[in-house]
Amino acid sequence: MEKVRVRFAPSPTGPLHLGGVRTALYDYLFAKHNGGDFILRIEDTDTQRYVPGSEEYIMEALEWIGMVPDESPKHGGPYAPYRQSERRDIYDRYTEQILKTDYAYLAFDTPEELDQIRAEFEARGDVFAYNYETRNRLRNSISLPEEEVKKLLEEKTPYVIRFKMPLDRIINLNDIIRGKFSVNTNTLDDKVLVKNDGMPTYHFANIIDDHEMKITHVIRGEEWLPSMALHVLLYEAMGWDAPEFAHLSLILKPEGKGKLSKRDGDKFGFPVFPLNFTDPATGNTSAGYREEGYLPEAFINMVAMLGWSPADNKEIVSMDEMIKEFDLNKVHKAGARFSAEKAKWFNQQYLQLMSNEAILPEFKKVLAENNVEVSDEKALKIIGLMKERATFVKDIYNDGKFFFHAPESFDEKASKKAWSPETAVLMQELTEAISSLDFKAEIIKESIHHLAEAKGLGMGKVMMPLRLSLVGELKGPDVPDLMEMIGKEETISRINKAIETLK
Ligand code: GLU
């Protein structure tokens, strides 16, 4: 069997959207599952939509996720170059070839002429298509006498090359995900294959490159499903075997209807891009999963589950397991609804699976950003105490500020609940009781227990105001653990501050 080769072929028109990431992932999983190659090809024939920085962004995103291409503009490979703008000589050869067949013709119509015809059709309530019905009335090498075509060429009149869609043929197609369907060629128009500057359009360059690069499976977004018949006919025109096709459904808005867009992300406050992206034209930065604090493993697990799940419906699946289990036949036909809550859930799950030591470097970065310095030993303990409730590493700091700073105020509701006129005396006694202790959580706990017992109080009656004094609210980890962490001096100073403030 020939080696499986799959390409991800983005156009450098901006950052990768979640849908693009998922396409790349399924390309990658399918290739690796079959022991094949994963190729990155940059489809930059449309210079008008080119956004500088996109290619670097795409490469960085793939690397962050851990999907390093076997061949790409950066890594090179046997079919280089992998940027379409650098493959012009290859396309020129095939342009010559297709012109010798009956599948292509020259069209001299100017954009203005076509605009005018389009307007005439619209005025009649019709939609214009350059096709079998209209091509004979337009200015092309099919409708014009040979002499005139020759003259136009001698005069260097600009022209495009169009595909001559065969008349009234039923094209039977098979999509791995969607199954069999057919298209009548009369519903299709004569697409431009080569622009008037000699550069091929997406359709032509795409099939040339897939053929040249020996691509066996084309896995891409469903927006390309309507082009599949044209592509299959282009392979026929060139006398080549077509690859197999699989078109992936959309990723839907959180409410379930319509395609997930950047606007949904802005509206609901979640990123739709893997990494931050600053638009060079406007200077606006869009949020990325990486910068929001997502772990790449959690992010890609979440993306994978938008449209596929392994046989036993397990949700937490590593890249290696995904490679082992991935099956295009199990990819859902229906669109997958995006959930920001689910994305967070995945990160939370992955964070719990990490050891405290593995979290430490990232946690230290967060601490440094907040100008906090603690020993590794202390940081590890804090991670241990806070991890369970954290979704992101930054939560360990944000929800655990009391480890580093005394409370600036005491929550009103909590104070009402935890503090009564007698509490000040009780807390005073507590500071005395703990002042001579060896400050270890176990010993502290015992001492609080003794005090409560001696006063005939439940543990809660002591713990609650104590927690309020140390944290400013009624949350946080086990109080004795916290006391050990911040130390005796700081503990007593916070209790005294609470006594002073709350009376
Ligand atoms: N350049 C196309 C895109 O960005 C690729 C489509 C395909 O994979 O054939 O969507």
XYZ file of C-alpha atoms and ligand atoms in Angstrom:
513
model
C 0.000 0.000 0.000
C 1.215 3.474 -0.735
C 2.277 5.575 2.219
C -0.486 7.730 3.702
C 0.278 11.420 3.178
C -1.977 14.134 4.524
C -1.532 17.853 4.205
C -2.805 20.789 6.180
C -3.074 23.615 3.678
C -4.000 26.896 5.359
C -4.006 30.249 3.611
C -1.991 32.874 5.451
C -4.941 35.213 5.927
C -4.710 35.641 9.707
C -4.522 33.483 12.830
C -5.774 29.901 12.896
C -9.348 29.615 14.076
C -10.418 26.686 16.296
C -11.857 25.031 13.176
C -8.462 25.253 11.482
C -6.766 23.771 14.540
C -9.189 20.869 14.482
C -8.615 20.273 10.756
C -4.853 20.252 11.365
C -5.337 17.865 14.300
C -7.476 15.385 12.368
C -5.004 15.589 9.457
C -2.215 14.837 11.903
C -4.021 12.058 13.782
C -5.054 10.324 10.578
C -1.527 10.525 9.153
C 0.125 9.280 12.335
C -2.461 6.562 12.961
C -1.561 5.163 9.562
C 2.177 5.591 9.980
C 2.093 8.337 7.353
C 3.366 11.868 6.830
C 1.842 15.148 7.958
C 2.644 18.016 5.634
C 2.138 21.742 6.059
C 1.606 23.629 2.809
C 1.029 27.360 2.750
C -1.589 28.317 0.143
C -0.671 31.915 -0.523
C -1.837 32.446 -4.100
C -4.347 35.094 -3.020
C -2.021 38.010 -2.384
C -4.906 40.359 -1.594
C -5.920 38.426 1.490
C -2.357 37.916 2.725
C -1.803 38.941 6.338
C 1.851 39.238 7.368
C 2.801 37.057 10.311
C 0.146 34.396 9.609
C 2.570 31.713 8.498
C 4.803 32.173 11.536
C 1.687 32.100 13.700
C 0.462 28.835 12.169
C 3.861 27.212 12.641
C 4.110 28.372 16.245
C 0.600 27.122 17.011
C 1.341 23.671 15.562
C 4.548 23.491 17.564
C 2.828 24.580 20.775
C 0.318 21.787 20.383
C 3.025 19.282 19.507
C 2.039 18.612 15.901
C 5.330 19.151 14.167
C 5.001 18.641 10.398
C 7.216 16.113 8.651
C 7.460 18.530 5.726
C 6.780 22.271 5.692
C 8.244 25.592 4.532
C 10.265 25.588 7.765
C 11.361 21.950 7.759
C 11.712 21.484 3.998
C 11.166 18.062 2.446
C 11.327 16.111 -0.815
C 8.550 18.144 -2.472
C 9.779 21.622 -1.568
C 8.945 24.431 -1.894
C 5.908 24.195 0.404
C 4.748 27.759 -0.205
C 2.550 28.069 -3.304
C 3.930 31.478 -4.189
C 7.294 29.763 -4.778
C 5.937 27.035 -7.070
C 5.103 29.143 -10.099
C 7.306 27.186 -12.548
C 5.546 23.955 -11.570
C 2.131 25.527 -12.158
C 3.237 26.964 -15.513
C 4.023 23.471 -16.753
C 0.582 22.183 -15.822
C -1.151 25.264 -17.191
C 0.358 24.389 -20.548
C -0.797 20.801 -20.131
C -4.426 21.584 -19.321
C -4.640 24.055 -22.196
C -3.908 21.196 -24.557
C -7.004 19.360 -23.305
C -10.652 20.092 -23.880
C -11.104 21.090 -20.217
C -9.803 24.650 -20.334
C -10.163 27.815 -22.369
C -9.041 31.427 -22.386
C -11.489 34.110 -21.312
C -10.860 37.748 -22.245
C -13.836 39.349 -20.500
C -12.748 42.301 -18.389
C -13.982 42.636 -14.807
C -16.068 45.625 -15.956
C -17.738 43.614 -18.691
C -18.573 40.842 -16.257
C -19.922 43.339 -13.718
C -22.201 44.756 -16.377
C -23.545 41.362 -17.391
C -24.047 40.457 -13.746
C -26.063 43.650 -13.294
C -28.199 42.861 -16.360
C -28.987 39.423 -14.968
C -29.854 40.876 -11.595
C -32.150 43.443 -13.173
C -34.074 40.506 -14.618
C -34.110 38.728 -11.275
C -31.528 36.193 -12.431
C -28.147 35.183 -11.087
C -25.266 35.223 -13.518
C -22.966 32.242 -13.799
C -20.127 31.788 -16.273
C -21.194 28.358 -17.496
C -22.423 26.173 -20.365
C -25.369 28.491 -20.947
C -23.526 31.792 -21.010
C -20.006 30.999 -22.183
C -20.944 31.082 -25.860
C -22.123 34.664 -25.550
C -19.027 35.864 -23.687
C -15.560 36.740 -24.952
C -13.496 33.592 -24.842
C -11.610 31.115 -26.986
C -14.755 28.992 -27.343
C -17.059 31.759 -28.575
C -14.619 33.876 -30.609
C -13.240 32.952 -34.054
C -9.715 31.549 -33.933
C -8.349 34.576 -35.820
C -9.677 36.952 -33.234
C -8.256 34.955 -30.346
C -4.888 35.022 -32.085
C -5.139 38.773 -32.529
C -6.096 39.354 -28.904
C -3.122 37.306 -27.805
C -0.779 39.204 -30.107
C -2.081 42.445 -28.659
C -1.269 41.044 -25.217
C -4.866 41.356 -24.085
C -5.120 40.088 -20.511
C -6.998 36.817 -20.073
C -7.804 34.225 -17.454
C -7.998 30.479 -17.991
C -11.312 28.884 -17.105
C -12.329 25.304 -16.544
C -14.723 24.076 -19.196
C -17.270 22.259 -17.097
C -18.445 19.178 -19.052
C -22.083 19.253 -20.106
C -24.759 17.341 -18.242
C -22.714 14.708 -16.527
C -23.508 13.080 -13.209
C -20.388 13.014 -11.041
C -20.495 10.341 -8.362
C -18.547 11.271 -5.300
C -17.592 9.622 -2.055
C -16.722 11.403 1.143
C -15.279 9.287 3.949
C -17.406 11.057 6.551
C -20.538 11.832 4.554
C -20.759 8.859 2.234
C -21.803 8.846 -1.405
C -23.504 11.697 -3.259
C -23.696 12.948 -6.810
C -23.618 16.264 -8.581
C -24.836 17.225 -12.053
C -22.187 19.275 -13.827
C -24.833 21.661 -15.157
C -25.131 23.066 -11.639
C -21.452 24.046 -11.658
C -19.780 27.038 -13.277
C -16.576 27.480 -15.243
C -14.199 28.389 -12.439
C -11.103 30.468 -13.107
C -8.043 28.211 -12.936
C -5.347 30.733 -13.779
C -5.561 34.466 -13.114
C -4.547 37.132 -15.605
C -1.119 37.415 -13.968
C -0.457 33.747 -14.750
C -0.817 32.636 -11.126
C -3.197 29.705 -10.552
C -6.226 30.085 -8.294
C -6.751 27.983 -5.208
C -8.559 25.193 -7.103
C -5.866 24.581 -9.680
C -2.844 25.047 -7.430
C -4.459 22.831 -4.807
C -4.928 19.801 -7.046
C -1.529 20.234 -8.701
C 0.181 20.305 -5.328
C -1.823 17.418 -3.902
C -0.830 15.379 -6.937
C 2.823 16.475 -6.939
C 3.147 15.959 -3.182
C 1.556 12.495 -3.434
C -1.247 13.355 -1.025
C -3.440 10.308 -0.421
C -6.171 11.840 1.754
C -7.620 15.337 1.704
C -9.171 16.104 5.089
C -10.523 19.646 5.305
C -13.436 21.847 6.371
C -16.927 21.377 4.949
C -16.776 24.751 3.235
C -14.825 22.900 0.528
C -17.430 20.215 -0.054
C -19.056 22.193 -2.914
C -15.651 22.273 -4.668
C -15.153 18.525 -4.499
C -16.794 17.767 -7.870
C -14.646 20.393 -9.596
C -11.529 18.983 -7.981
C -12.377 15.435 -9.022
C -12.975 16.671 -12.595
C -9.663 18.515 -12.528
C -7.889 15.267 -11.659
C -9.695 13.660 -14.567
C -8.669 16.500 -16.881
C -5.043 16.080 -15.883
C -5.216 12.300 -16.181
C -4.402 11.775 -12.507
C -5.932 9.638 -9.764
C -7.812 11.702 -7.205
C -7.032 11.315 -3.493
C -9.741 10.330 -1.018
C -11.731 13.123 0.583
C -13.172 13.789 4.026
C -14.976 17.038 4.841
C -15.283 18.004 8.507
C -18.420 19.643 9.865
C -18.483 23.056 11.395
C -17.722 23.939 14.968
C -20.932 25.600 16.141
C -21.662 28.534 18.431
C -22.215 27.752 22.129
C -25.974 28.143 21.549
C -25.696 25.502 18.840
C -26.818 27.416 15.748
C -24.381 28.742 13.183
C -20.632 28.700 12.852
C -18.517 29.640 15.855
C -17.043 33.063 15.172
C -14.533 35.391 16.708
C -17.463 37.561 17.728
C -18.880 34.741 19.898
C -15.517 34.602 21.621
C -15.535 38.338 22.270
C -19.145 38.211 23.451
C -18.762 35.319 25.877
C -15.146 35.920 26.817
C -13.344 32.876 25.455
C -10.569 32.670 22.842
C -11.193 31.245 19.371
C -7.481 31.226 18.517
C -4.753 28.962 19.903
C -2.285 31.820 20.503
C -2.645 35.567 20.899
C -2.686 37.342 17.569
C -2.056 41.006 16.942
C -3.598 42.178 13.704
C -0.874 44.112 11.906
C -3.468 46.354 10.226
C -5.381 47.463 13.323
C -2.969 46.652 16.135
C -5.806 44.829 17.930
C -4.840 41.706 19.837
C -7.136 38.678 19.980
C -6.832 36.330 22.923
C -5.250 32.893 22.581
C -5.640 29.720 24.622
C -1.925 29.601 25.376
C -1.866 33.076 26.884
C -5.103 32.431 28.808
C -3.185 29.728 30.650
C -4.377 26.569 28.907
C -2.066 23.570 28.838
C -1.472 22.462 25.247
C -2.451 18.879 26.134
C -5.785 20.008 27.571
C -6.448 22.377 24.673
C -5.878 19.781 21.996
C -7.875 17.135 23.885
C -10.781 19.583 23.976
C -10.443 20.346 20.250
C -10.271 16.642 19.369
C -13.567 15.968 21.119
C -15.353 18.538 18.948
C -16.571 15.988 16.445
C -14.914 12.731 17.451
C -14.661 10.478 20.486
C -12.771 7.250 21.065
C -14.592 3.933 21.137
C -15.235 3.796 24.892
C -16.320 7.465 25.058
C -13.414 8.260 27.330
C -12.914 12.023 27.503
C -9.387 12.475 28.775
C -7.199 11.194 25.964
C -3.524 11.916 25.382
C -2.101 12.640 21.943
C -0.578 9.148 21.810
C -3.901 7.529 22.634
C -5.671 9.702 20.078
C -3.183 8.618 17.423
C -3.814 5.009 18.339
C -7.587 5.304 18.281
C -8.352 7.902 15.637
C -10.801 6.761 12.988
C -12.175 9.070 10.293
C -15.239 6.851 9.973
C -16.151 7.783 13.531
C -15.990 11.528 12.938
C -19.460 13.003 13.366
C -21.426 14.269 10.406
C -23.261 16.836 12.490
C -21.644 20.063 13.646
C -20.027 20.104 17.078
C -21.174 22.687 19.581
C -18.394 24.573 21.315
C -18.533 24.957 25.081
C -16.233 27.340 26.939
C -17.139 25.587 30.207
C -16.021 22.278 28.789
C -12.742 23.827 27.638
C -12.083 24.951 31.218
C -13.064 21.550 32.530
C -10.431 19.910 30.360
C -7.749 22.232 31.678
C -8.802 21.615 35.256
C -8.610 17.867 34.689
C -5.145 18.075 33.159
C -3.894 20.322 35.935
C -4.942 17.712 38.512
C -2.982 15.072 36.613
C 0.220 17.109 36.862
C 2.611 16.695 39.783
C 3.307 19.736 41.954
C 6.873 19.702 40.642
C 5.642 19.860 37.044
C 3.447 22.851 37.846
C 6.235 24.678 39.716
C 8.002 26.399 36.772
C 4.764 27.935 35.463
C 3.678 28.888 38.972
C 6.998 30.628 39.572
C 6.435 32.624 36.400
C 3.058 33.784 37.713
C 4.650 34.689 41.061
C 7.398 36.660 39.337
C 4.810 38.561 37.283
C 3.207 39.547 40.580
C 6.520 40.443 42.220
C 6.207 37.707 44.815
C 9.198 35.685 45.908
C 8.996 32.422 47.852
C 11.200 29.391 48.201
C 10.536 26.420 45.925
C 9.657 24.398 48.980
C 6.954 26.844 49.985
C 5.687 27.210 46.426
C 5.321 23.443 46.122
C 3.309 23.321 49.342
C 1.025 26.086 48.108
C 0.499 24.240 44.822
C -0.373 21.141 46.815
C -2.898 23.012 48.935
C -4.558 24.942 46.091
C -4.334 22.738 43.002
C -7.530 20.852 43.604
C -9.693 23.941 43.221
C -7.706 25.480 40.357
C -8.545 25.465 36.661
C -5.419 27.363 35.616
C -2.002 27.702 37.231
C -2.725 31.411 37.691
C -5.743 30.482 39.881
C -3.322 29.036 42.417
C -1.956 32.547 42.879
C -5.196 34.494 42.426
C -7.186 32.307 44.792
C -4.284 31.996 47.202
C -3.174 35.609 47.586
C -3.533 35.213 51.357
C -0.386 33.100 51.300
C 1.561 36.197 50.343
C -0.436 39.200 51.504
C -2.445 40.029 54.635
C -6.111 40.786 53.831
C -6.728 44.426 53.027
C -10.296 44.238 54.272
C -12.738 41.795 55.818
C -15.708 40.673 53.832
C -18.842 42.139 55.385
C -21.106 39.145 55.075
C -18.410 36.825 56.342
C -17.695 39.131 59.277
C -21.318 39.140 60.275
C -21.353 35.384 60.204
C -18.020 34.700 61.867
C -17.451 37.532 64.292
C -19.433 38.411 67.406
C -18.628 40.740 70.330
C -16.969 37.886 72.246
C -14.729 36.876 69.396
C -12.027 39.432 70.088
C -11.299 37.919 73.487
C -11.283 34.419 72.051
C -8.828 35.428 69.319
C -6.672 37.182 71.899
C -6.494 33.970 73.888
C -5.676 32.074 70.729
C -2.682 34.270 69.952
C -1.414 33.599 73.453
C -1.935 29.875 73.106
C -0.026 29.640 69.827
C 2.754 32.077 70.638
C 5.014 29.438 72.140
C 4.217 26.605 69.706
C 6.544 24.837 67.359
C 4.600 26.158 64.339
C 3.622 22.960 62.544
C 0.105 22.361 61.227
C -0.474 19.273 63.376
C 0.661 20.981 66.573
C -1.318 24.128 65.753
C -4.427 22.086 65.136
C -4.092 20.357 68.481
C -3.650 23.647 70.275
C -6.790 25.122 68.672
C -8.625 21.978 69.666
C -7.566 22.371 73.285
C -8.652 25.959 73.385
C -12.073 25.157 71.925
C -12.554 22.360 74.371
C -11.499 24.441 77.363
C -13.992 27.128 76.333
C -16.737 24.591 75.687
C -16.931 25.666 72.008
C -17.193 23.677 68.799
C -14.106 23.788 66.498
C -16.028 25.836 63.963
C -16.568 28.654 66.428
C -12.812 29.111 66.623
C -11.878 28.243 63.064
C -14.297 30.615 61.392
C -13.105 33.888 62.913
C -9.552 32.639 62.617
C -10.010 32.006 58.906
C -11.623 35.417 58.506
C -8.632 37.026 60.241
C -6.113 35.292 58.012
C -7.917 35.373 54.653
C -10.428 38.217 54.920
C -13.216 35.871 53.831
C -14.451 32.402 54.678
C -12.511 30.468 52.061
C -9.082 28.977 51.497
C -7.306 25.798 52.500
C -7.201 24.112 55.867
C -6.461 26.843 58.452
C -3.584 25.142 60.323
C -1.872 24.459 56.963
C -2.221 28.108 56.080
C -0.864 29.180 59.473
C 2.189 26.990 59.094
C 2.763 28.420 55.631
C 2.626 32.080 56.583
C 4.430 31.557 59.897
C 3.793 32.497 63.488
C 4.625 36.168 63.326
C 2.410 36.842 60.319
C -0.424 34.776 61.809
C -0.405 36.762 65.037
C -0.116 40.054 63.219
C -3.156 39.235 61.033
C -5.214 38.160 64.049
C -4.336 41.400 65.847
C -5.339 43.418 62.802
C -8.714 41.622 62.732
C -9.265 42.277 66.442
C -8.502 45.934 65.895
C -10.703 46.265 62.844
C -13.687 44.112 63.781
C -13.598 44.689 67.583
N -6.243 26.923 1.494
C -7.501 26.289 1.810
C -7.994 26.858 3.135
O -7.334 27.658 3.722
C -7.292 24.805 1.919
C -8.466 23.972 1.586
C -8.009 22.542 1.361
O -7.558 21.934 2.338
O -8.081 22.078 0.238
O -9.051 26.547 3.594
